């Protein structure tokens, strides 16, 4: 099968703007989860992983004047996309043949919340802001960089960005494009903070993925994009790829709208399919970046699925949601960038806040224990999981270049 | 290139539900906003199940169950869903509860069913289908993207059958907002409607296939010989800015018969799903009802062999070519 190369990526999350800051935080084990600063919610007791910039500061960073139409999702998306394009060496003129696939679920909900009370008698501008949908966010992110060949938005809740990457990979494999940019962006909103809170799956302390005493997730926000490219295109452009997207799988747990099955069927099939499409066996995987939200249900179900597939040859596993919180629709691409950094800089991102093993659960690598693990070897493969509401489960495999 | 077929397609809209009665006797509506005509849901699900679901979900489920029974396929290889606004009704209820009662004491029920993938994943849960499952939400091309995804994966040999669908509901308060933006509800426009359409795509030849899905092009010029096209189906809806996009495009091919569908099914983001459904059934029937021709169209003077379906969003245009089998 035709290889798919990654030639650029960009990221913004609670642990920093850009890859450099992200790498430093991951290596030093510094979490970005903290007190709520920007989201105007009454639930100030809930820790969150906020990007440490106001919307106004993000506009300054982008060098644009104040524009009230722009959602926080779009601003973060632009910052991440700009970095990805820069690294891949793509300019405006190159993008006419490049599809852009972005993922989001709450989309422009931050604006909607802000104006909701005044809606019944709002003017056309506010009506248009109020009716922003997921696709509008993608258009807003693309606007200053494009025109792109086409735009698309994937929305499968917490696996959205991973599924955007999968759609992009299929486009390349079908020969519909030589370069596709994919990822996701999602800001915190009162809408989903309250939704998760009503489901009682938010931890009032820092989240503790795979820990015996885990008590839920912390929500986070951010954006990340990957530039995926065909072999023909990298040869033509003379660019050096960062890594390969060697496998991907998507399966449905088909169990419950907001809970994972005890056996983790969807997760198991998604991981298995990713391995199969990469032509790899479980023994080839050097590190798993788990979905690991920190909820009782996810971490138990995911543990089972991983144990079923990997048996006693479990590679190092960690959840980096202890750094960023759960960045929902963006988590798949944010964690894909973490994996790229791990591949490039030969380190294992630790599962911080972990103390005690859960019953029958996997034991993740921590800041202390990672020293005892074998570092990712030069020719290594990383599996990254993202699971969404309704059991929309997806996995991708990123591989170092030989 | 593998051949791909549309094996079955069912709808719930402002026309008679789960039927092609509109081809003989369409229901004409004058109101600016028309809700879908619901079928008797009790014929398809238990009352306690129906109570737990909103309209969007019930319609998606019933059109899906009908397609599965039409085709005898129990577990499609993929379920791919297009929706622009997702669970609009539940989203609006949660928002208004948040504004009225503050952030305390909210019920999780609406949130649990408020994500855009609620429909696609609930279809999988109900039918116990573990295959590929994804959802596209990109304005009025949300449904077109489901066809593209299924087409790609069939060409790559990943799947042989795909249940694709376009689903959007509408509520009065949101209709008012959209009317304020000019997207729907302007004088001279077709009504704003609701959409539920499920369709089975297959790579297998079946006697009951409706038509062949011969090509798709999203955002790019299609690799289609326009001389071979019999009929062009457009999304004109009476809104000047929208219709101008099609007029500009069609000016290149004045000799081609043009048909429309939004005057029958209304406007809503995923209405293109109903357009493709209608085109597939016209090809199966081998003729086009006269009321589908646009006012200034030339007539179709020979046998109907294919329809080029065109969907414009802003400066991007999607083409889907359907052929009679």
XYZ file of C-alpha atoms in Angstrom:
727
model
C 0.000 0.000 0.000
C 1.118 3.559 -0.787
C 2.800 5.112 2.263
C 1.309 8.254 3.798
C 3.817 10.763 5.122
C 3.410 13.491 7.697
C 5.308 16.574 6.675
C 4.128 19.139 9.176
C 2.081 19.653 12.299
C 0.890 22.428 14.554
C -0.565 22.464 18.032
C -2.059 24.587 20.776
C -3.331 23.296 24.112
C -3.186 23.965 27.835
C 0.504 23.002 27.870
C 1.493 25.612 25.355
C 1.371 27.296 22.007
C 3.385 25.415 19.435
C 5.485 22.276 19.394
C 8.445 23.654 21.312
C 6.458 24.600 24.408
C 4.468 21.369 24.130
C 7.617 19.264 24.028
C 9.112 21.032 27.058
C 5.960 20.442 29.122
C 5.681 16.773 28.104
C 9.327 16.114 28.900
C 9.302 17.879 32.240
C 5.941 16.396 33.264
C 4.275 19.803 33.720
C 0.484 19.732 33.544
C -1.592 22.505 32.003
C -4.677 21.682 34.061
C -5.568 24.343 36.570
C -8.106 26.869 37.762
C -10.685 28.187 35.342
C -9.607 31.554 33.992
C -11.350 32.259 30.689
C -14.571 30.225 30.609
C -17.343 32.303 32.237
C -18.865 29.391 34.139
C -20.045 29.248 37.745
C -18.322 25.877 38.218
C -15.018 27.408 39.235
C -14.275 24.413 41.446
C -13.754 22.254 38.365
C -10.153 22.116 37.120
C -9.820 22.639 33.356
C -7.095 22.550 30.731
C -7.458 26.005 29.207
C -5.232 27.507 26.567
C -3.533 30.275 28.518
C -4.580 33.080 26.201
C -7.693 35.225 25.962
C -9.447 35.480 22.590
C -8.043 38.983 22.287
C -4.495 37.729 22.880
C -4.980 35.009 20.290
C -6.070 37.635 17.760
C -2.925 39.613 18.564
C -0.831 36.497 18.126
C -2.426 35.998 14.718
C -1.843 39.638 13.851
C -5.503 40.387 13.196
C -7.697 43.163 14.516
C -10.586 42.408 16.849
C -13.344 40.466 15.093
C -16.348 39.478 17.168
C -17.477 36.806 14.698
C -14.468 34.639 15.459
C -15.080 31.777 17.824
C -12.406 30.615 20.250
C -12.379 27.302 18.364
C -11.547 29.128 15.136
C -8.789 31.200 16.776
C -7.057 28.143 18.237
C -7.533 26.346 14.930
C -5.820 29.139 13.022
C -2.841 29.166 15.381
C -2.342 25.404 15.003
C -2.922 25.401 11.245
C -0.435 28.235 10.726
C 2.294 26.247 12.459
C 1.497 23.087 10.470
C 1.640 24.928 7.133
C 4.886 26.620 8.109
C 6.594 23.361 8.983
C 5.393 21.655 5.797
C 6.559 24.629 3.747
C 3.133 25.218 2.216
C 2.065 28.636 1.039
C -1.240 30.049 -0.098
C -0.598 29.180 -3.732
C 0.033 25.528 -2.845
C -3.297 25.068 -1.089
C -5.607 25.238 -4.123
C -5.207 21.503 -4.589
C -5.186 20.642 -0.874
C -8.370 19.536 0.949
C -8.708 20.710 4.565
C -10.604 18.439 6.955
C -11.286 19.733 10.419
C -13.127 18.237 13.353
C -15.322 19.877 15.937
C -18.488 19.156 17.879
C -19.390 22.174 19.974
C -18.157 24.372 17.130
C -19.336 27.925 17.692
C -21.234 27.194 20.884
C -19.111 29.677 22.886
C -20.592 32.527 20.830
C -24.069 31.055 20.916
C -24.019 30.963 24.722
C -22.875 34.529 24.901
C -25.752 35.817 22.754
C -28.492 33.306 23.516
C -30.527 35.484 25.874
C -30.749 38.330 23.337
C -31.553 36.122 20.377
C -35.305 36.634 19.968
C -34.736 40.195 18.748
C -31.197 40.137 17.462
C -29.947 41.685 14.219
C -28.721 39.772 11.155
C -25.068 39.780 12.292
C -25.921 38.240 15.635
C -28.319 35.808 13.999
C -25.490 34.679 11.757
C -23.159 34.322 14.751
C -25.884 32.393 16.605
C -26.367 29.992 13.710
C -22.694 29.125 13.260
C -22.475 25.399 12.751
C -19.536 22.999 12.792
C -18.739 23.749 9.142
C -18.631 27.487 9.829
C -15.756 26.879 12.249
C -13.804 25.035 9.568
C -14.464 27.841 7.097
C -13.288 30.428 9.642
C -10.096 28.502 10.333
C -9.375 28.081 6.617
C -10.249 31.653 5.593
C -6.906 33.459 5.954
C -4.859 30.571 4.521
C -7.009 29.304 1.633
C -8.679 28.860 -0.743
C -8.301 25.118 -0.218
C -9.409 22.517 -2.789
C -12.295 21.563 -0.512
C -13.374 21.783 3.102
C -15.008 19.124 5.259
C -15.954 18.801 8.914
C -16.064 15.557 10.855
C -18.084 15.393 14.050
C -17.958 12.170 16.033
C -17.599 13.737 19.491
C -14.298 12.823 21.199
C -12.902 10.818 18.263
C -13.619 13.549 15.684
C -10.028 14.584 14.929
C -8.847 10.986 14.553
C -11.681 10.351 12.123
C -10.742 13.508 10.204
C -7.229 12.037 9.848
C -8.744 8.742 8.634
C -10.864 10.495 5.992
C -7.752 12.386 4.871
C -5.796 9.129 4.602
C -8.517 7.568 2.450
C -8.478 10.617 0.175
C -4.740 10.198 -0.352
C -5.044 6.452 -0.922
C -7.817 7.046 -3.483
C -5.625 9.538 -5.299
C -8.110 12.383 -4.791
C -5.280 14.610 -3.559
C -1.520 14.549 -2.958
C -1.642 16.578 0.235
C -4.489 16.698 2.769
C -4.483 18.649 6.026
C -6.504 17.154 8.868
C -7.070 17.590 12.575
C -9.454 19.237 14.944
C -10.185 22.254 17.123
C -12.441 22.663 20.108
C -12.751 25.318 22.784
C -14.288 24.921 26.204
C -17.931 25.917 26.417
C -20.401 26.100 29.251
C -22.586 23.825 27.127
C -20.395 20.768 27.268
C -18.849 21.546 30.664
C -22.373 21.460 32.098
C -23.282 18.442 30.019
C -20.329 16.405 31.321
C -20.985 17.760 34.796
C -24.607 16.578 34.636
C -23.307 13.147 33.638
C -21.193 13.319 36.816
C -17.975 12.328 35.095
C -15.894 15.423 35.890
C -13.164 15.063 38.502
C -13.036 17.910 41.027
C -9.307 17.281 41.343
C -6.700 16.833 38.614
C -7.717 13.840 36.522
C -5.940 10.559 37.269
C -6.170 8.293 34.224
C -5.844 4.557 34.992
C -5.535 5.221 38.736
C -7.519 3.206 41.286
C -8.977 6.421 42.717
C -9.742 8.130 39.415
C -12.934 10.129 39.626
C -13.592 11.411 36.135
C -12.104 13.632 33.488
C -11.095 17.289 33.339
C -12.149 19.111 30.205
C -9.547 20.834 28.111
C -9.341 22.725 24.848
C -7.014 23.172 21.929
C -6.346 22.435 18.297
C -3.863 20.493 16.209
C -3.394 19.742 12.526
C -1.273 17.303 10.551
C -0.131 17.688 6.956
C -0.489 14.301 5.267
C 1.296 13.799 1.982
C 1.826 11.177 -0.704
C 5.254 9.855 -1.668
C 4.899 11.437 -5.104
C 4.310 14.835 -3.548
C 7.214 14.725 -1.079
C 9.565 13.721 -3.887
C 8.246 16.472 -6.107
C 8.503 19.119 -3.385
C 11.761 17.773 -2.014
C 10.582 17.837 1.596
C 11.732 15.591 4.425
C 8.834 13.896 6.189
C 8.564 13.718 9.983
C 6.955 10.288 10.178
C 4.478 7.972 8.516
C 0.803 7.371 9.193
C 1.110 3.640 8.784
C -2.277 2.377 9.949
C -5.744 3.392 10.975
C -8.941 1.762 12.163
C -12.481 2.847 12.942
C -15.095 0.641 14.604
C -18.265 1.158 16.571
C -18.710 -0.157 20.073
C -22.494 -0.149 19.404
C -23.161 -0.456 23.113
C -24.409 2.754 24.726
C -24.753 6.449 23.897
C -22.323 7.618 26.630
C -20.673 4.492 28.060
C -18.161 1.980 26.717
C -18.845 -1.742 26.774
C -17.135 -3.666 29.608
C -15.060 -5.638 27.082
C -14.188 -2.608 25.025
C -15.282 -4.245 21.774
C -15.214 -1.059 19.713
C -11.769 -0.106 21.029
C -10.456 -3.623 20.416
C -11.673 -3.690 16.815
C -10.383 -0.180 16.083
C -6.880 -1.052 17.376
C -6.894 -4.415 15.618
C -7.909 -2.861 12.322
C -5.187 -0.212 12.670
C -2.565 -2.934 13.199
C -3.888 -4.950 10.289
C -3.889 -1.997 7.904
C -0.302 -1.195 8.947
C 0.748 -4.816 8.433
C 1.963 -4.921 12.050
C 1.446 -7.237 15.008
C 0.890 -6.143 18.630
C 4.558 -6.960 19.356
C 5.630 -4.225 16.898
C 4.007 -1.444 18.927
C 6.488 0.458 21.111
C 4.115 2.823 22.903
C 0.357 3.312 23.240
C -1.044 6.778 23.742
C -4.322 5.739 25.334
C -7.613 7.568 25.193
C -7.465 7.360 29.026
C -9.963 10.015 30.018
C -9.854 9.260 33.744
C -13.478 8.151 34.002
C -14.229 4.910 35.856
C -15.846 3.477 32.744
C -13.407 4.436 29.980
C -10.230 3.391 31.730
C -11.658 0.000 32.729
C -13.047 -0.677 29.271
C -9.912 0.539 27.470
C -7.682 -1.504 29.810
C -9.619 -4.630 28.891
C -9.460 -3.903 25.185
C -5.684 -3.274 25.323
C -5.075 -6.387 27.455
C -7.167 -8.493 25.070
C -5.126 -7.357 22.099
C -1.647 -7.190 23.614
C -1.843 -9.971 26.206
C 1.252 -10.141 28.381
C 3.426 -8.209 25.895
C 2.072 -4.850 26.903
C 4.150 -1.955 25.536
C 4.455 1.240 27.633
C 1.050 2.954 27.862
C 0.123 6.422 29.042
C -2.708 8.892 28.875
C -1.578 12.443 28.228
C -4.995 13.788 29.227
C -3.374 14.317 32.625
C -1.476 17.187 30.898
C -4.180 18.794 28.791
C -7.488 17.586 30.129
C -9.820 15.993 27.628
C -9.702 18.206 24.567
C -12.737 16.350 23.134
C -13.009 16.796 19.342
C -9.401 17.990 19.094
C -7.898 15.265 21.292
C -7.172 12.855 18.420
C -4.936 15.289 16.561
C -3.452 16.885 19.702
C -2.355 13.451 20.911
C -1.147 12.527 17.422
C 1.210 15.516 17.650
C 2.363 14.327 21.101
C 3.153 10.958 19.483
C 5.065 12.646 16.659
C 7.112 14.541 19.251
C 7.767 11.280 21.120
C 8.948 9.652 17.883
C 11.139 12.572 16.873
C 12.679 13.203 20.275
C 12.833 9.609 21.507
C 10.939 9.917 24.775
C 7.841 8.443 26.398
C 5.193 10.944 27.550
C 4.350 10.010 31.155
C 0.907 9.477 32.678
C 1.118 12.089 35.434
C -1.077 11.995 38.591
C -0.992 8.177 38.643
C -0.387 6.535 42.022
C -2.242 3.258 42.535
C -3.057 0.426 40.178
C -6.717 -0.164 39.429
C -8.163 -3.629 39.698
C -7.425 -5.560 36.483
C -6.248 -2.339 34.882
C -3.135 -1.513 32.938
C -0.256 0.140 34.750
C 0.743 3.234 32.829
C 4.222 4.684 32.634
C 4.859 7.606 34.962
C 7.482 10.313 35.191
C 9.371 8.018 37.616
C 8.866 4.650 35.923
C 9.522 5.776 32.370
C 13.271 5.771 33.073
C 13.070 1.980 33.414
C 11.321 1.565 30.069
C 13.138 1.026 26.891
C 13.130 4.300 24.986
C 11.317 4.204 21.667
C 13.799 2.671 19.232
C 14.687 4.380 16.010
C 12.324 2.320 13.927
C 9.323 2.505 16.180
C 5.549 2.451 15.981
C 3.097 4.302 18.200
C -0.594 3.530 18.552
C -2.923 6.378 19.479
C -6.536 5.868 20.565
C -9.549 8.182 20.500
C -12.996 7.064 21.538
C -16.194 9.058 21.295
C -19.750 9.115 22.618
C -21.900 6.449 21.037
C -18.879 4.178 20.726
C -17.282 5.928 17.752
C -13.853 4.409 18.368
C -10.775 5.044 16.251
C -7.060 4.293 16.369
C -4.095 5.380 14.285
C -0.504 4.178 14.105
C 2.365 6.600 13.592
C 5.716 5.178 12.579
C 9.225 6.572 12.556
C 10.966 6.727 9.212
C 13.384 3.903 8.539
C -12.947 1.444 -10.644
C -15.462 -0.682 -8.784
C -19.110 -0.247 -9.703
C -21.270 1.108 -6.904
C -25.053 1.008 -6.737
C -27.823 2.603 -4.724
C -29.855 -0.377 -3.624
C -32.580 1.354 -1.632
C -33.454 4.839 -0.407
C -36.215 5.935 1.976
C -37.324 9.345 3.228
C -39.336 11.238 5.786
C -39.886 14.831 4.755
C -42.720 17.208 3.880
C -43.886 14.575 1.342
C -45.734 11.376 2.254
C -43.298 9.412 4.452
C -41.608 6.166 3.417
C -43.247 6.311 0.030
C -42.715 7.530 -3.524
C -46.259 8.856 -3.688
C -44.788 12.304 -4.397
C -43.896 11.097 -7.892
C -47.620 10.930 -8.738
C -49.226 13.210 -6.186
C -46.866 15.612 -4.475
C -47.981 17.552 -1.421
C -47.534 21.285 -2.066
C -46.875 23.526 0.916
C -47.211 27.320 1.152
C -45.889 27.967 4.685
C -42.377 29.287 5.286
C -41.553 26.418 7.661
C -43.029 22.949 7.234
C -42.337 20.089 9.627
C -41.900 16.591 8.273
C -44.921 14.305 7.992
C -44.174 11.587 10.540
C -45.133 7.992 9.822
C -46.769 5.850 12.519
C -43.629 5.262 14.575
C -45.395 2.513 16.569
C -45.238 0.318 13.464
C -41.456 0.282 13.766
C -40.591 0.517 17.450
C -42.005 -0.087 20.903
C -43.764 2.902 22.523
C -41.180 3.065 25.337
C -38.387 3.243 22.758
C -40.169 5.966 20.833
C -40.627 8.021 23.994
C -36.893 8.068 24.656
C -36.078 9.465 21.223
C -36.571 12.861 19.660
C -38.004 13.338 16.172
C -34.595 13.438 14.492
C -33.626 10.085 15.960
C -36.971 8.391 15.361
C -37.029 9.441 11.717
C -33.435 8.371 11.137
C -34.108 5.027 12.758
C -37.313 4.346 10.833
C -35.844 5.259 7.430
C -32.867 3.037 8.303
C -34.983 0.081 9.408
C -37.004 0.385 6.195
C -33.824 0.396 4.088
C -32.467 -2.626 5.962
C -35.711 -4.510 5.387
C -35.848 -3.376 1.703
C -32.358 -4.772 1.117
C -32.289 -7.707 3.539
C -28.957 -6.415 4.856
C -28.779 -6.845 8.606
C -25.363 -5.326 9.306
C -24.008 -2.854 6.743
C -20.193 -2.671 6.586
C -20.342 1.051 7.339
C -22.763 3.623 8.733
C -21.955 7.124 7.512
C -24.159 10.019 8.560
C -24.459 13.611 7.432
C -26.123 16.249 9.607
C -25.550 19.969 9.837
C -27.350 20.828 13.038
C -27.366 17.427 14.706
C -29.709 17.076 17.635
C -30.991 20.615 17.272
C -34.087 20.193 19.407
C -32.179 18.762 22.395
C -29.368 21.278 21.979
C -31.860 24.148 22.094
C -33.592 22.674 25.149
C -30.310 22.352 27.017
C -29.297 25.892 26.087
C -32.565 27.352 27.194
C -32.496 25.381 30.462
C -29.004 26.768 31.060
C -30.178 30.341 30.465
C -33.387 30.001 32.450
C -32.197 27.908 35.409
C -28.520 28.743 35.416
C -25.777 26.160 35.408
C -27.059 24.198 38.370
C -29.257 21.121 38.385
C -29.223 20.374 34.651
C -30.415 16.976 33.535
C -27.921 14.935 31.499
C -30.626 13.511 29.202
C -30.489 16.204 26.529
C -26.701 16.425 26.569
C -26.323 12.679 26.094
C -28.158 12.974 22.800
C -26.892 16.365 21.723
C -23.682 15.502 19.868
C -23.808 15.341 16.079
C -22.881 11.668 16.045
C -25.897 10.740 18.181
C -27.812 9.604 15.099
C -25.031 7.563 13.490
C -24.021 5.845 16.695
C -27.608 5.213 17.829
C -28.260 3.494 14.488
C -25.261 1.267 15.204
C -26.402 0.587 18.767
C -29.926 -0.272 17.636
C -28.785 -2.560 14.809
C -25.669 -3.855 16.665
C -23.432 -2.853 13.775
C -19.755 -2.703 14.766
C -18.311 -1.577 11.431
C -16.938 1.780 10.302
C -19.025 4.628 11.658
C -18.548 8.330 11.168
C -20.463 11.599 10.895
C -19.932 14.661 8.729
C -21.268 18.060 9.710
C -20.434 20.675 7.129
C -23.385 22.879 6.254
C -25.269 21.879 3.121
C -22.585 19.464 1.900
C -22.814 17.292 5.057
C -24.646 14.553 3.137
C -22.453 14.759 0.007
C -19.453 13.970 2.214
C -21.064 10.708 3.331
C -21.322 9.611 -0.302
C -17.705 10.595 -0.897
C -16.527 8.620 2.136
C -18.483 5.487 1.130
C -17.300 5.829 -2.464
C -13.633 6.074 -1.374
C -13.815 3.083 0.923
C -15.586 0.989 -1.693
C -12.938 1.886 -4.257
C -10.259 0.933 -1.723
C -12.019 -2.372 -1.052
C -12.520 -1.635 2.664
C -16.302 -2.084 2.512
C -18.994 -3.530 0.248
C -22.113 -2.028 1.769
C -22.698 1.343 3.384
C -25.744 2.835 5.030
C -25.493 6.555 4.330
C -27.947 9.203 5.415
C -28.770 12.872 5.666
C -30.711 13.981 8.743
C -31.709 17.434 10.000
C -34.646 18.598 12.055
C -35.868 22.158 12.624
C -37.489 23.968 15.513
C -39.434 27.220 15.361
C -36.954 29.351 17.352
C -33.998 28.269 15.233
C -35.997 28.746 12.047
C -36.540 32.398 13.099
C -32.794 32.863 13.529
C -32.053 31.303 10.149
C -34.766 33.457 8.603
C -33.020 36.483 10.084
C -29.837 35.513 8.230
C -31.740 35.065 4.947
C -30.873 31.373 4.612
C -34.531 30.303 4.659
C -37.953 31.901 4.956
C -37.533 34.815 2.524
C -40.415 35.711 0.194
C -40.321 33.625 -2.988
C -38.341 30.816 -1.374
C -39.326 27.182 -1.046
C -40.377 26.282 2.523
C -37.813 25.396 5.159
C -38.234 21.675 5.755
C -36.918 18.747 7.747
C -34.829 15.910 6.348
C -34.560 12.207 7.076
C -33.145 10.090 4.286
C -31.364 6.737 4.534
C -29.809 4.985 1.592
C -27.970 1.696 1.055
C -24.937 1.709 -1.205
C -23.530 -1.589 -2.391
C -20.857 -2.900 -4.714
C -23.027 -5.928 -5.535
C -25.324 -6.185 -8.526
C -28.900 -6.767 -7.410
C -32.051 -6.898 -9.503
C -33.639 -4.301 -7.225
C -30.812 -1.739 -7.365
C -32.261 1.721 -7.988
C -29.350 3.013 -10.027
C -25.581 3.146 -10.311
C -23.542 5.733 -8.397
C -21.201 6.359 -11.302
C -19.074 9.188 -9.970
C -18.662 11.855 -7.321
C -16.617 14.984 -7.171
C -16.470 17.227 -4.122
C -15.200 20.756 -4.563
C -13.419 19.962 -7.803
C -14.367 19.826 -11.467
C -15.771 16.392 -12.215
C -14.135 13.975 -14.567
C -17.432 13.584 -16.419
C -18.203 13.922 -20.114
C -21.004 16.477 -19.985
C -22.178 15.520 -23.497
C -23.199 12.147 -22.141
C -25.364 13.699 -19.417
C -29.143 13.510 -19.989
C -30.473 15.657 -17.165
C -29.009 18.041 -14.598
C -30.573 18.219 -11.140
C -30.044 21.490 -9.281
C -30.705 22.876 -5.825
C -32.487 26.083 -6.876
C -34.747 27.233 -4.044
C -35.988 30.709 -4.949
C -33.325 32.548 -2.966
C -31.555 34.861 -5.440
C -27.994 34.330 -4.151
C -28.398 30.547 -4.144
C -30.076 30.373 -7.551
C -27.434 32.612 -9.116
C -24.797 29.972 -8.325
C -26.698 27.381 -10.371
C -27.627 29.781 -13.174
C -23.987 30.685 -13.634
C -23.074 27.028 -13.877
C -25.979 25.962 -16.090
C -25.434 28.782 -18.562
C -22.666 26.561 -19.983
C -25.160 23.814 -20.867
C -28.385 25.480 -22.082
C -29.322 22.431 -24.150
C -29.569 20.141 -21.100
C -32.920 19.500 -19.373
C -32.861 20.789 -15.796
C -34.802 19.422 -12.869
C -35.256 20.628 -9.301
C -36.282 19.013 -6.003
C -36.275 21.666 -3.293
C -39.764 22.881 -4.319
C -40.930 19.378 -3.323
C -38.769 18.737 -0.252
C -37.976 22.218 1.038
C -34.661 23.706 2.108
C -32.602 22.500 5.038
C -28.871 21.834 5.204
C -29.013 18.154 4.260
C -31.781 18.510 1.643
C -29.270 17.291 -0.939
C -29.940 13.832 0.544
C -33.550 14.103 -0.600
C -32.407 15.300 -4.019
C -30.224 12.256 -4.520
C -33.021 10.031 -3.228
C -35.439 11.556 -5.768
C -32.953 11.214 -8.633
C -32.355 7.542 -7.795
C -36.083 6.790 -7.834
C -36.575 8.687 -11.129
C -33.881 6.494 -12.710
C -35.504 3.346 -11.326
C -38.855 4.436 -12.739
C -37.211 5.464 -16.016
C -38.947 8.822 -16.170
C -39.101 12.207 -14.529
C -42.359 13.707 -13.254
C -43.130 16.817 -15.312
C -43.361 19.010 -12.198
C -39.657 18.438 -11.522
C -38.543 20.279 -14.677
C -37.570 23.892 -14.010
C -39.653 26.571 -15.727
C -37.073 27.447 -18.368
C -35.826 23.901 -19.012
C -35.804 22.204 -22.398
C -37.786 18.922 -22.291
C -36.143 15.501 -22.101
C -36.720 13.981 -25.500
C -35.142 10.576 -25.233
C -34.868 7.715 -22.815
C -33.592 8.654 -19.320
C -30.173 7.080 -18.862
C -28.525 9.292 -16.247
C -28.821 12.318 -13.986
C -26.029 14.663 -12.955
C -26.798 15.903 -9.442
C -25.270 19.287 -8.601
C -25.015 20.826 -5.122
C -23.493 24.282 -4.677
C -22.254 25.759 -1.395
C -20.652 29.155 -1.741
C -17.918 28.897 -4.333
C -17.646 25.135 -3.969
C -19.679 22.747 -6.138
C -20.258 19.016 -5.746
C -21.301 16.680 -8.565
C -22.756 13.179 -8.301
C -23.491 11.186 -11.443
C -26.225 8.555 -11.276
C -26.857 6.078 -14.094
C -29.824 3.838 -14.825
C -29.119 0.108 -14.478
